[in-house]
């Protein structure tokens, strides 16, 4: 027996044409009475790897070659089969026959080697086998497996003679490409030319119709079979295909009739029937059939269990899924990776990530789908940290992610509003060369639009050649979310001009766009066009959008009339849109009616009660407010807390109202007080009407200050350099006061502040307008200004600084009325169908202690994993990173291979050793500082392993060229103080250690603080020019700047009030003068 090996996905031409040995063995005389014994003898040669050289010695080499290639292919060793063929082609070119080529083409199909298959095709023509129907059928099958339908059609059309296998194979090729109409047409053509369909042809045709869910055509094929005498009593395989087709089309009555008429049933027949019932959620009959199957002594296999488990996840039947899992363990059924992955998916879809992770960790073998499914489970639960941690482990285990993995990560970034992480995923996709198919490109567009980056979304959209309706819908919904109603209408027209037929989701997007921008007439026109022009039946989502559109415009009676005329029963979403509008327009009667209808449909709906409470509070009916809230408390209902998050350096920080759990709570609250003071100085009057509590005005103002978005904004201000844009995501709607105050704060602090909720991005078209002339940075530094998008997309987006745009934003503030605020009485859940962002129940995705450089964190470290590309200089890349980021880098470890290394070894002759060749990195340490740095403080030390086992090491003094990807783990820091040791004993114990805070401390002289205009965290370069001043001032202490790049001079001669008292002042003065002279010289340092 040949041993099984893992199938190779990629075959290099050098591997295929490599000859194992160049020397030929001596002539061999084989004494065997027949070919079978000769093959047995050759099997022994296989184990010794001699078969390549003894092959020419056999008296029938072509037959033996065919047997060997066929054995390799049957044992799933296509690469070995192709290697043998490549070698045999050189020494047995004339002995290759028409039986060799099909086996080789089958090996090409197994490993999806299109290039090598095309090469075999050319060799086939050269040998004159291009008229052999057996060879040509194999070519059609190979091209079909390699997803090259065009080449399959060319081969089929040029065949001089076609048999039933040719037609059957071509029908299957059309089915694999999703072209079921072409497959049906080919079936009809086959019968017209007089070729009777075989059993295999019928099964292929039925499978195509099953995948396309074409019930009517499937019934016609079934009727045709019944008319044919040879198929009046179809065999077990045809009946199984019919059961599968009817089951996938939802016609279980016909499937059951075919099943019950079968005299003999295989395990595939039982599985197809069970799968049909499980698909429609009828697990009672499915489990009944499973019991009958066991009574007939037919044991279920992995396909049977895979179908049941997958559908349990689809219908969230976790108890049945657990029972099936336990049954498989009790019966000790074989559980391949695909089945275990299905169990993972079932647990994840049912929300039991704990059980899923336990099963995942117990898997002895994991493939890329297993990792992707587990990451998908964390993505569905909004467990951001867990998903990316698992993705990191996936790479550590050497499993290459695929398109599905990337789609799950992008979906998670979109829901969390994590733009930086989303950009990193985009860069990773491009770096790893992952195929950018239409699904992955659509996920990228969806991520960017949900993060408010319309420019980058359109760039991906424009770079995608074959755009389908899903991608157009993603862009359309993005324009709606960003409040670009008129632009969405023009984009819809472009979609129609491109001959992309809008579907029901397209109209949901365009109706949302009209609703958010108050385009009532346009919304009504699109609703009518959907019915009359496109023949689409409005779903409950479309009616919900129309009720929201009319409600926002104040047409409450018309909205209620539309609800009463709906052909489908209104759900919570529709009534929720009406009650939200009633809250905005203070219509108590309709609000009470809508609330009663919602509670009939969903008695546990806390959002409805809170909105009703808000309506009562707006009219001062506090007794009714107390009654509603008492009902909420007695019913044990809890609202989803309002959570605002901000992403800094790849870490998401979350805040709730009045949050005191953050490690920097004191600094955050101090900044909130400063923001409040500056807003008051700028003339801002808090909008206390949004605080619907029976408290005095002062308490209402205090409540507004500590909304979650204000806390996130304060944290962003103290944790980033000036003029850095801030992006804040909230899981509920932003109140009017926070919206207006954020506009003013963006002007006060000179920042682009983007506030996002789960409906639309307030910052893109609203907050940017508040910048006025207060921002000194160019407009291109904004998070996503629409100006560039206007030129590329040609849909007329207005500039945020346009006064008309600012007016429109002010008029449209009804879009974000405070339905859900941070007060305990508020926070109604969004009645739309989108999943709220924030922490899910039981999630570990809670704020973690941040690692940022702030005014009170002098030497905070950031961890980095750096990948140096092959061919690059490792040391130069890290030094360049340090210079550009203006941060010190401490290299902790490294892994990979380098070549042509120059090391300094003091013990070696000449001290410097040049090494040539390839070496594996054993240890890599060192430090890099932005220049100028103290002598000896920057450098890299490496220990390497050579090919012969020798170990060398030393300081790197020349290029350190990466022989492949080199991974470097490092920590960076932004502040450093140069010290001379030992310290003087007389120095005061409480003297500052050289770290300056973000603001100039009291006592700094007029020359003591310089601001790094670039906002970088390093200012050593400025210290060189200060050397002469230091010498004149006598006592001086030069220190590295803080996050704002300040320099200080703490000396007795300074104009400040703080002085340092030391004994031996004369010696210290001389040292200071030396320091000044040294600092004035390039490349030298002194304390």
Short mmCIF file of N, CA and C in Angstrom, two decimals, residues 201-275:
data_model
loop_
_atom_site.label_atom_id
_atom_site.label_comp_id
_atom_site.label_asym_id
_atom_site.label_seq_id
_atom_site.Cartn_x
_atom_site.Cartn_y
_atom_site.Cartn_z
N UNK A 201 -25.55 10.69 -16.70
CA UNK A 201 -25.98 11.97 -17.26
C UNK A 201 -27.23 12.49 -16.53
N UNK A 202 -28.17 11.60 -16.24
CA UNK A 202 -29.37 12.02 -15.52
C UNK A 202 -29.04 12.48 -14.11
N UNK A 203 -28.16 11.77 -13.45
CA UNK A 203 -27.78 12.17 -12.09
C UNK A 203 -27.10 13.54 -12.11
N UNK A 204 -26.21 13.77 -13.08
CA UNK A 204 -25.58 15.08 -13.20
C UNK A 204 -26.60 16.17 -13.44
N UNK A 205 -27.58 15.89 -14.31
CA UNK A 205 -28.61 16.88 -14.61
C UNK A 205 -29.46 17.17 -13.37
N UNK A 206 -29.84 16.13 -12.66
CA UNK A 206 -30.67 16.31 -11.45
C UNK A 206 -29.89 17.09 -10.39
N UNK A 207 -28.60 16.82 -10.23
CA UNK A 207 -27.79 17.55 -9.25
C UNK A 207 -27.69 19.03 -9.61
N UNK A 208 -27.58 19.33 -10.90
CA UNK A 208 -27.55 20.73 -11.34
C UNK A 208 -28.84 21.42 -10.96
N UNK A 209 -29.98 20.78 -11.20
CA UNK A 209 -31.27 21.38 -10.88
C UNK A 209 -31.46 21.50 -9.38
N UNK A 210 -30.91 20.56 -8.62
CA UNK A 210 -31.01 20.65 -7.16
C UNK A 210 -30.26 21.85 -6.63
N UNK A 211 -29.05 22.08 -7.14
CA UNK A 211 -28.27 23.22 -6.69
C UNK A 211 -28.93 24.54 -7.09
N UNK A 212 -29.63 24.56 -8.23
CA UNK A 212 -30.30 25.78 -8.69
C UNK A 212 -31.70 25.91 -8.13
N UNK A 213 -32.18 24.89 -7.38
CA UNK A 213 -33.54 24.89 -6.80
C UNK A 213 -34.59 25.12 -7.87
N UNK A 214 -34.41 24.49 -9.03
CA UNK A 214 -35.36 24.61 -10.14
C UNK A 214 -36.33 23.42 -10.08
N UNK A 215 -37.42 23.60 -9.32
CA UNK A 215 -38.35 22.51 -9.10
C UNK A 215 -39.12 22.14 -10.37
N UNK A 216 -39.57 23.15 -11.11
CA UNK A 216 -40.39 22.86 -12.30
C UNK A 216 -39.61 22.06 -13.33
N UNK A 217 -38.39 22.48 -13.62
CA UNK A 217 -37.58 21.74 -14.59
C UNK A 217 -37.25 20.36 -14.05
N UNK A 218 -37.01 20.27 -12.76
CA UNK A 218 -36.73 18.97 -12.16
C UNK A 218 -37.89 18.01 -12.31
N UNK A 219 -39.13 18.49 -12.16
CA UNK A 219 -40.29 17.64 -12.35
C UNK A 219 -40.39 17.15 -13.80
N UNK A 220 -40.04 18.03 -14.76
CA UNK A 220 -40.07 17.63 -16.16
C UNK A 220 -39.04 16.53 -16.45
N UNK A 221 -37.86 16.67 -15.86
CA UNK A 221 -36.84 15.63 -16.05
C UNK A 221 -37.32 14.32 -15.44
N UNK A 222 -37.95 14.41 -14.27
CA UNK A 222 -38.48 13.21 -13.63
C UNK A 222 -39.55 12.56 -14.51
N UNK A 223 -40.43 13.38 -15.08
CA UNK A 223 -41.48 12.84 -15.96
C UNK A 223 -40.87 12.20 -17.19
N UNK A 224 -39.82 12.81 -17.75
CA UNK A 224 -39.15 12.24 -18.91
C UNK A 224 -38.56 10.87 -18.58
N UNK A 225 -38.01 10.75 -17.39
CA UNK A 225 -37.44 9.46 -16.97
C UNK A 225 -38.54 8.39 -16.89
N UNK A 226 -39.72 8.78 -16.38
CA UNK A 226 -40.79 7.80 -16.23
C UNK A 226 -41.31 7.32 -17.59
N UNK A 227 -41.22 8.19 -18.62
CA UNK A 227 -41.66 7.80 -19.95
C UNK A 227 -40.69 6.83 -20.61
N UNK A 228 -39.41 6.95 -20.29
CA UNK A 228 -38.40 6.08 -20.87
C UNK A 228 -38.51 4.70 -20.20
N UNK A 229 -38.60 3.70 -21.01
CA UNK A 229 -38.77 2.35 -20.47
C UNK A 229 -37.58 1.92 -19.62
N UNK A 230 -36.37 2.35 -20.04
CA UNK A 230 -35.20 1.91 -19.29
C UNK A 230 -35.08 2.59 -17.92
N UNK A 231 -35.84 3.71 -17.74
CA UNK A 231 -35.76 4.41 -16.46
C UNK A 231 -37.10 4.37 -15.72
N UNK A 232 -38.04 3.54 -16.18
CA UNK A 232 -39.32 3.46 -15.49
C UNK A 232 -39.15 2.93 -14.07
N UNK A 233 -38.13 2.10 -13.89
CA UNK A 233 -37.77 1.63 -12.55
C UNK A 233 -36.34 2.08 -12.27
N UNK A 234 -36.16 3.36 -11.91
CA UNK A 234 -34.80 3.88 -11.74
C UNK A 234 -34.08 3.18 -10.60
N UNK A 235 -32.77 3.11 -10.75
CA UNK A 235 -31.99 2.42 -9.72
C UNK A 235 -31.81 3.31 -8.50
N UNK A 236 -31.08 2.80 -7.54
CA UNK A 236 -30.98 3.46 -6.24
C UNK A 236 -30.28 4.81 -6.32
N UNK A 237 -29.28 4.95 -7.22
CA UNK A 237 -28.54 6.21 -7.32
C UNK A 237 -29.40 7.32 -7.92
N UNK A 238 -30.20 6.98 -8.95
CA UNK A 238 -31.07 7.99 -9.55
C UNK A 238 -32.15 8.41 -8.56
N UNK A 239 -32.71 7.46 -7.84
CA UNK A 239 -33.73 7.81 -6.83
C UNK A 239 -33.15 8.70 -5.74
N UNK A 240 -31.94 8.41 -5.32
CA UNK A 240 -31.29 9.26 -4.31
C UNK A 240 -31.10 10.68 -4.82
N UNK A 241 -30.70 10.81 -6.09
CA UNK A 241 -30.55 12.15 -6.67
C UNK A 241 -31.90 12.88 -6.72
N UNK A 242 -32.98 12.16 -7.06
CA UNK A 242 -34.32 12.77 -7.08
C UNK A 242 -34.74 13.22 -5.69
N UNK A 243 -34.51 12.38 -4.68
CA UNK A 243 -34.85 12.76 -3.31
C UNK A 243 -34.09 14.02 -2.90
N UNK A 244 -32.82 14.06 -3.23
CA UNK A 244 -32.00 15.23 -2.89
C UNK A 244 -32.51 16.48 -3.59
N UNK A 245 -32.89 16.34 -4.88
CA UNK A 245 -33.38 17.49 -5.63
C UNK A 245 -34.70 18.00 -5.06
N UNK A 246 -35.63 17.11 -4.79
CA UNK A 246 -36.92 17.55 -4.22
C UNK A 246 -36.72 18.14 -2.82
N UNK A 247 -35.84 17.55 -2.05
CA UNK A 247 -35.59 18.08 -0.71
C UNK A 247 -35.00 19.47 -0.73
N UNK A 248 -34.03 19.72 -1.62
CA UNK A 248 -33.43 21.05 -1.71
C UNK A 248 -34.40 22.09 -2.26
N UNK A 249 -35.39 21.64 -3.05
CA UNK A 249 -36.41 22.55 -3.57
C UNK A 249 -37.57 22.72 -2.62
N UNK A 250 -37.56 22.03 -1.48
CA UNK A 250 -38.61 22.17 -0.48
C UNK A 250 -39.86 21.38 -0.76
N UNK A 251 -39.83 20.50 -1.77
CA UNK A 251 -41.00 19.68 -2.12
C UNK A 251 -40.84 18.32 -1.45
N UNK A 252 -41.14 18.26 -0.16
CA UNK A 252 -40.89 17.04 0.61
C UNK A 252 -41.90 15.95 0.32
N UNK A 253 -43.10 16.33 -0.15
CA UNK A 253 -44.09 15.30 -0.47
C UNK A 253 -43.60 14.39 -1.60
N UNK A 254 -43.08 15.01 -2.67
CA UNK A 254 -42.57 14.21 -3.78
C UNK A 254 -41.33 13.43 -3.37
N UNK A 255 -40.48 14.07 -2.55
CA UNK A 255 -39.28 13.36 -2.09
C UNK A 255 -39.67 12.12 -1.30
N UNK A 256 -40.69 12.27 -0.43
CA UNK A 256 -41.10 11.12 0.39
C UNK A 256 -41.74 10.02 -0.47
N UNK A 257 -42.48 10.42 -1.53
CA UNK A 257 -43.06 9.40 -2.42
C UNK A 257 -41.97 8.57 -3.09
N UNK A 258 -40.95 9.25 -3.60
CA UNK A 258 -39.84 8.53 -4.24
C UNK A 258 -39.15 7.63 -3.21
N UNK A 259 -38.97 8.15 -1.99
CA UNK A 259 -38.29 7.39 -0.94
C UNK A 259 -39.08 6.15 -0.54
N UNK A 260 -40.41 6.31 -0.38
CA UNK A 260 -41.23 5.19 0.08
C UNK A 260 -41.36 4.10 -0.99
N UNK A 261 -41.24 4.46 -2.28
CA UNK A 261 -41.37 3.48 -3.36
C UNK A 261 -40.08 2.68 -3.59
N UNK A 262 -39.00 3.07 -2.92
CA UNK A 262 -37.73 2.37 -3.12
C UNK A 262 -37.76 1.02 -2.40
N UNK A 263 -37.39 -0.02 -3.13
CA UNK A 263 -37.31 -1.35 -2.51
C UNK A 263 -36.07 -1.47 -1.63
N UNK A 264 -34.98 -0.97 -2.14
CA UNK A 264 -33.72 -1.00 -1.38
C UNK A 264 -33.22 0.43 -1.21
N UNK A 265 -32.77 0.70 -0.01
CA UNK A 265 -32.31 2.06 0.28
C UNK A 265 -30.87 2.00 0.77
N UNK A 266 -30.07 2.87 0.23
CA UNK A 266 -28.68 2.97 0.68
C UNK A 266 -28.58 4.02 1.77
N UNK A 267 -27.41 4.12 2.36
CA UNK A 267 -27.22 5.14 3.39
C UNK A 267 -27.34 6.54 2.79
N UNK A 268 -26.99 6.68 1.49
CA UNK A 268 -27.14 7.97 0.83
C UNK A 268 -28.61 8.34 0.68
N UNK A 269 -29.48 7.35 0.44
CA UNK A 269 -30.92 7.62 0.32
C UNK A 269 -31.49 8.10 1.65
N UNK A 270 -31.15 7.38 2.74
CA UNK A 270 -31.61 7.81 4.07
C UNK A 270 -31.10 9.22 4.38
N UNK A 271 -29.85 9.46 4.07
CA UNK A 271 -29.27 10.77 4.38
C UNK A 271 -29.96 11.89 3.60
N UNK A 272 -30.26 11.65 2.31
CA UNK A 272 -30.92 12.67 1.49
C UNK A 272 -32.30 12.99 2.05
N UNK A 273 -33.05 11.98 2.49
CA UNK A 273 -34.39 12.21 3.02
C UNK A 273 -34.33 12.92 4.37
N UNK A 274 -33.41 12.50 5.22
CA UNK A 274 -33.26 13.19 6.52
C UNK A 274 -32.84 14.63 6.31
N UNK A 275 -31.94 14.87 5.36
CA UNK A 275 -31.49 16.23 5.08
C UNK A 275 -32.63 17.10 4.59
#
